[in-house]
Amino acid sequence: MGLSFSSLTVFAEASSRVFDDAGLLSSDEKNSLEQAIASFKEQTNQDFVFVSTNDTKGKTWEEYADDYYDGNGFGVGDDKSGMLFLIDMEHRKFHISTTGSMIDILNDNRIDNIIESSTSDMADGRYYDAIKNVLAKSESYVQQGPAANSHRVSRDKSSFTFVTIIIASIAGIASALGFYFYIFRNYLLKKATYRYPYYEMSQLELTESRTNKVFDVTTTRHIPKPPPSSGSSTHMGGSGTSHGGGSGSF
């Protein structure tokens, strides 16, 4: 999937990180966010970009966010660490895209917490408050560092290649044919069977059985909730860069 954002944004100035194409923020709010993001970058050594749009150009909100980040040269260091927060007015979605070490810091559970805590503001149209909340919670998680036992789990389906599908199909057909011929042979070669004289050789005995209920015993035990997952689901963006992330609706 080719990237086209460079022609739209013309590689925005290095200091600019607020791209309110949907016109959701006032001038004062934009300036306040730019300052807050500059402080975020200084404190965390991670990038943060905000984007809003009314048109994702036929892409999903996830694809749009990933490609916007990759196509405009955002990120800190060789692994382009950072995150992008997108408000997609076309589909009424908001999305967090992570890159580099930010993938490990904002695992799935942490992203879900950020999304959940921002949903009320998003639903009520308090977009500035939602962005500030995402920024503040993300900074807090960066200060905590990656969760214990953090790991990445790819959800791409690229491992299911054409050859793999063909092999699986052949195996399935062979198994079905084998079962068919087994049944067919059994019916075709079915010989006369011996008939047991059930009536002549059987007898019936009736006995009485009685059960008396004395009392009930009930036991209880506490089943603890499983600990939250520390994994980060990843996927490949259009440029071939690995991303994490999560979305919410409003």
mmCIF file of C-alpha atoms in Angstrom, residues 27-226:
data_model
loop_
_atom_site.group_PDB
_atom_site.id
_atom_site.type_symbol
_atom_site.label_atom_id
_atom_site.label_comp_id
_atom_site.label_asym_id
_atom_site.label_seq_id
_atom_site.Cartn_x
_atom_site.Cartn_y
_atom_site.Cartn_z
ATOM 1 C CA SER A 27 -6.560 28.176 17.992
ATOM 2 C CA ASP A 28 -5.872 28.416 21.713
ATOM 3 C CA GLU A 29 -6.428 24.680 22.142
ATOM 4 C CA LYS A 30 -4.049 23.892 19.285
ATOM 5 C CA ASN A 31 -1.338 26.088 20.769
ATOM 6 C CA SER A 32 -1.850 24.556 24.205
ATOM 7 C CA LEU A 33 -1.544 21.055 22.755
ATOM 8 C CA GLU A 34 1.629 21.910 20.859
ATOM 9 C CA GLN A 35 3.200 23.078 24.121
ATOM 10 C CA ALA A 36 1.981 20.011 26.020
ATOM 11 C CA ILE A 37 3.346 17.694 23.329
ATOM 12 C CA ALA A 38 6.704 19.479 23.352
ATOM 13 C CA SER A 39 6.874 18.892 27.113
ATOM 14 C CA PHE A 40 5.829 15.264 26.618
ATOM 15 C CA LYS A 41 8.666 14.687 24.137
ATOM 16 C CA GLU A 42 11.193 16.316 26.439
ATOM 17 C CA GLN A 43 10.103 14.264 29.454
ATOM 18 C CA THR A 44 9.704 10.891 27.717
ATOM 19 C CA ASN A 45 11.942 10.928 24.633
ATOM 20 C CA GLN A 46 8.893 9.683 22.721
ATOM 21 C CA ASP A 47 7.034 11.360 19.876
ATOM 22 C CA PHE A 48 3.341 12.264 20.012
ATOM 23 C CA VAL A 49 1.196 13.345 17.080
ATOM 24 C CA PHE A 50 -2.468 14.348 16.987
ATOM 25 C CA VAL A 51 -4.482 14.097 13.766
ATOM 26 C CA SER A 52 -8.168 14.622 13.015
ATOM 27 C CA THR A 53 -9.836 13.985 9.666
ATOM 28 C CA ASN A 54 -13.201 13.866 7.928
ATOM 29 C CA ASP A 55 -11.902 11.578 5.180
ATOM 30 C CA THR A 56 -9.583 8.579 5.547
ATOM 31 C CA LYS A 57 -9.231 8.227 1.751
ATOM 32 C CA GLY A 58 -10.752 4.769 1.675
ATOM 33 C CA LYS A 59 -8.515 3.433 4.446
ATOM 34 C CA THR A 60 -9.458 2.120 7.844
ATOM 35 C CA TRP A 61 -8.727 4.389 10.793
ATOM 36 C CA GLU A 62 -5.865 2.080 11.737
ATOM 37 C CA GLU A 63 -4.305 2.204 8.268
ATOM 38 C CA TYR A 64 -4.754 5.969 8.096
ATOM 39 C CA ALA A 65 -3.067 6.528 11.454
ATOM 40 C CA ASP A 66 -0.159 4.176 10.712
ATOM 41 C CA ASP A 67 0.475 5.624 7.259
ATOM 42 C CA TYR A 68 0.226 9.210 8.483
ATOM 43 C CA TYR A 69 2.874 8.547 11.108
ATOM 44 C CA ASP A 70 5.195 6.651 8.768
ATOM 45 C CA GLY A 71 4.703 8.922 5.779
ATOM 46 C CA ASN A 72 5.600 12.151 7.539
ATOM 47 C CA GLY A 73 8.835 11.149 9.223
ATOM 48 C CA PHE A 74 7.606 11.232 12.811
ATOM 49 C CA GLY A 75 9.294 9.314 15.610
ATOM 50 C CA VAL A 76 12.351 9.414 17.862
ATOM 51 C CA GLY A 77 15.516 7.426 17.172
ATOM 52 C CA ASP A 78 16.200 4.721 14.638
ATOM 53 C CA ASP A 79 13.054 2.791 15.563
ATOM 54 C CA LYS A 80 10.877 5.923 15.188
ATOM 55 C CA SER A 81 9.466 5.533 18.687
ATOM 56 C CA GLY A 82 6.283 7.381 19.483
ATOM 57 C CA MET A 83 2.531 7.395 19.048
ATOM 58 C CA LEU A 84 -0.228 9.024 17.039
ATOM 59 C CA PHE A 85 -3.719 9.782 18.274
ATOM 60 C CA LEU A 86 -6.306 9.966 15.495
ATOM 61 C CA ILE A 87 -9.883 11.220 15.643
ATOM 62 C CA ASP A 88 -11.704 9.888 12.578
ATOM 63 C CA MET A 89 -14.951 11.839 12.152
ATOM 64 C CA GLU A 90 -15.877 9.893 9.016
ATOM 65 C CA HIS A 91 -16.273 6.609 10.884
ATOM 66 C CA ARG A 92 -16.723 8.048 14.404
ATOM 67 C CA LYS A 93 -13.610 6.260 15.612
ATOM 68 C CA PHE A 94 -10.581 7.314 17.632
ATOM 69 C CA HIS A 95 -7.370 5.342 17.389
ATOM 70 C CA ILE A 96 -3.966 5.098 19.056
ATOM 71 C CA SER A 97 -1.078 3.953 16.857
ATOM 72 C CA THR A 98 2.247 3.062 18.504
ATOM 73 C CA THR A 99 5.702 2.597 16.994
ATOM 74 C CA GLY A 100 9.130 1.510 18.225
ATOM 75 C CA SER A 101 9.590 1.134 21.973
ATOM 76 C CA MET A 102 6.178 2.731 22.514
ATOM 77 C CA ILE A 103 4.675 -0.584 21.361
ATOM 78 C CA ASP A 104 6.111 -2.264 24.459
ATOM 79 C CA ILE A 105 5.191 0.568 26.824
ATOM 80 C CA LEU A 106 1.575 0.891 25.680
ATOM 81 C CA ASN A 107 0.569 -2.762 25.638
ATOM 82 C CA ASP A 108 -2.968 -3.863 24.807
ATOM 83 C CA ASN A 109 -4.221 -3.556 28.375
ATOM 84 C CA ARG A 110 -2.838 -0.043 28.824
ATOM 85 C CA ILE A 111 -4.232 1.113 25.489
ATOM 86 C CA ASP A 112 -7.640 -0.279 26.449
ATOM 87 C CA ASN A 113 -7.471 1.697 29.699
ATOM 88 C CA ILE A 114 -6.623 4.907 27.843
ATOM 89 C CA ILE A 115 -9.384 4.349 25.295
ATOM 90 C CA GLU A 116 -11.952 3.592 28.003
ATOM 91 C CA SER A 117 -11.043 6.675 30.025
ATOM 92 C CA SER A 118 -11.371 8.886 26.927
ATOM 93 C CA THR A 119 -14.669 7.561 25.582
ATOM 94 C CA SER A 120 -16.923 9.817 27.665
ATOM 95 C CA ASP A 121 -15.142 12.997 26.528
ATOM 96 C CA MET A 122 -15.187 11.802 22.924
ATOM 97 C CA ALA A 123 -18.913 10.992 23.015
ATOM 98 C CA ASP A 124 -19.710 14.430 24.467
ATOM 99 C CA GLY A 125 -17.590 16.274 21.891
ATOM 100 C CA ARG A 126 -14.938 17.343 24.393
ATOM 101 C CA TYR A 127 -12.140 16.483 21.989
ATOM 102 C CA TYR A 128 -9.516 18.720 23.579
ATOM 103 C CA ASP A 129 -10.078 17.074 26.968
ATOM 104 C CA ALA A 130 -9.857 13.626 25.382
ATOM 105 C CA ILE A 131 -6.538 14.441 23.726
ATOM 106 C CA LYS A 132 -5.105 15.844 26.954
ATOM 107 C CA ASN A 133 -6.218 12.688 28.766
ATOM 108 C CA VAL A 134 -4.511 10.451 26.202
ATOM 109 C CA LEU A 135 -1.364 12.554 26.466
ATOM 110 C CA ALA A 136 -1.310 12.522 30.283
ATOM 111 C CA LYS A 137 -1.981 8.805 30.675
ATOM 112 C CA SER A 138 0.562 7.927 27.993
ATOM 113 C CA GLU A 139 3.215 9.996 29.775
ATOM 114 C CA SER A 140 2.400 8.226 33.036
ATOM 115 C CA TYR A 141 2.846 4.824 31.398
ATOM 116 C CA VAL A 142 6.143 5.891 29.830
ATOM 117 C CA GLN A 143 7.413 6.883 33.257
ATOM 118 C CA GLN A 144 6.421 3.426 34.568
ATOM 119 C CA GLY A 145 8.181 1.680 31.709
ATOM 120 C CA PRO A 146 7.091 -1.542 29.996
ATOM 121 C CA ALA A 147 4.946 -3.875 32.091
ATOM 122 C CA ALA A 148 6.517 -6.994 33.574
ATOM 123 C CA ASN A 149 6.795 -9.873 31.113
ATOM 124 C CA SER A 150 5.957 -7.578 28.223
ATOM 125 C CA HIS A 151 5.971 -9.242 24.828
ATOM 126 C CA ARG A 152 4.704 -8.727 21.311
ATOM 127 C CA VAL A 153 2.134 -10.856 19.507
ATOM 128 C CA SER A 154 1.783 -10.415 15.753
ATOM 129 C CA ARG A 155 -1.769 -10.588 14.456
ATOM 130 C CA ASP A 156 -0.772 -10.489 10.782
ATOM 131 C CA LYS A 157 -1.985 -13.437 8.707
ATOM 132 C CA SER A 158 0.953 -13.356 6.326
ATOM 133 C CA SER A 159 2.128 -16.740 7.611
ATOM 134 C CA PHE A 160 -0.799 -18.363 5.818
ATOM 135 C CA THR A 161 0.819 -18.391 2.411
ATOM 136 C CA PHE A 162 -0.714 -19.715 -0.786
ATOM 137 C CA VAL A 163 1.342 -22.897 -0.505
ATOM 138 C CA THR A 164 0.147 -23.428 3.073
ATOM 139 C CA ILE A 165 -3.467 -23.075 1.984
ATOM 140 C CA ILE A 166 -2.986 -25.557 -0.889
ATOM 141 C CA ILE A 167 -1.357 -28.140 1.388
ATOM 142 C CA ALA A 168 -4.111 -27.785 3.971
ATOM 143 C CA SER A 169 -6.775 -28.142 1.271
ATOM 144 C CA ILE A 170 -5.192 -31.322 -0.138
ATOM 145 C CA ALA A 171 -4.940 -32.823 3.343
ATOM 146 C CA GLY A 172 -8.588 -32.053 3.999
ATOM 147 C CA ILE A 173 -9.744 -33.587 0.712
ATOM 148 C CA ALA A 174 -7.630 -36.706 1.267
ATOM 149 C CA SER A 175 -9.091 -37.161 4.735
ATOM 150 C CA ALA A 176 -12.650 -36.806 3.434
ATOM 151 C CA LEU A 177 -12.055 -39.285 0.588
ATOM 152 C CA GLY A 178 -10.504 -41.805 2.974
ATOM 153 C CA PHE A 179 -13.535 -41.664 5.233
ATOM 154 C CA TYR A 180 -15.900 -42.020 2.240
ATOM 155 C CA PHE A 181 -14.174 -45.125 0.858
ATOM 156 C CA TYR A 182 -14.033 -46.695 4.310
ATOM 157 C CA ILE A 183 -17.806 -46.386 4.708
ATOM 158 C CA PHE A 184 -18.425 -47.462 1.103
ATOM 159 C CA ARG A 185 -16.306 -50.598 1.497
ATOM 160 C CA ASN A 186 -18.029 -51.610 4.700
ATOM 161 C CA TYR A 187 -21.437 -51.389 3.079
ATOM 162 C CA LEU A 188 -20.346 -53.003 -0.175
ATOM 163 C CA LEU A 189 -18.715 -56.017 1.491
ATOM 164 C CA LYS A 190 -21.321 -56.384 4.172
ATOM 165 C CA LYS A 191 -21.987 -60.113 4.748
ATOM 166 C CA ALA A 192 -24.750 -61.994 6.464
ATOM 167 C CA THR A 193 -24.809 -61.358 10.160
ATOM 168 C CA TYR A 194 -25.607 -63.676 13.022
ATOM 169 C CA ARG A 195 -28.933 -62.992 14.739
ATOM 170 C CA TYR A 196 -28.941 -63.573 18.467
ATOM 171 C CA PRO A 197 -32.216 -65.074 19.852
ATOM 172 C CA TYR A 198 -32.898 -62.252 22.281
ATOM 173 C CA TYR A 199 -36.420 -63.377 23.143
ATOM 174 C CA GLU A 200 -35.540 -67.000 23.905
ATOM 175 C CA MET A 201 -32.268 -66.292 25.721
ATOM 176 C CA SER A 202 -33.260 -63.298 27.852
ATOM 177 C CA GLN A 203 -34.858 -62.889 31.246
ATOM 178 C CA LEU A 204 -36.079 -59.907 33.294
ATOM 179 C CA GLU A 205 -35.518 -59.366 36.992
ATOM 180 C CA LEU A 206 -37.011 -56.387 38.853
ATOM 181 C CA THR A 207 -35.567 -55.157 42.123
ATOM 182 C CA GLU A 208 -36.554 -52.199 44.282
ATOM 183 C CA SER A 209 -34.089 -49.383 44.923
ATOM 184 C CA ARG A 210 -34.697 -46.441 47.223
ATOM 185 C CA THR A 211 -32.597 -43.317 47.969
ATOM 186 C CA ASN A 212 -33.311 -41.066 50.942
ATOM 187 C CA LYS A 213 -31.967 -37.505 50.917
ATOM 188 C CA VAL A 214 -30.392 -36.628 54.256
ATOM 189 C CA PHE A 215 -28.825 -33.166 53.816
ATOM 190 C CA ASP A 216 -27.077 -30.833 51.328
ATOM 191 C CA VAL A 217 -23.467 -29.708 51.506
ATOM 192 C CA THR A 218 -22.413 -26.519 49.693
ATOM 193 C CA THR A 219 -18.793 -25.445 49.380
ATOM 194 C CA THR A 220 -17.520 -22.128 48.049
ATOM 195 C CA ARG A 221 -14.115 -20.899 47.019
ATOM 196 C CA HIS A 222 -12.709 -17.661 45.677
ATOM 197 C CA ILE A 223 -11.589 -17.746 42.061
ATOM 198 C CA PRO A 224 -9.136 -14.882 41.501
ATOM 199 C CA LYS A 225 -9.298 -12.888 38.296
ATOM 200 C CA PRO A 226 -6.475 -13.578 35.870
#
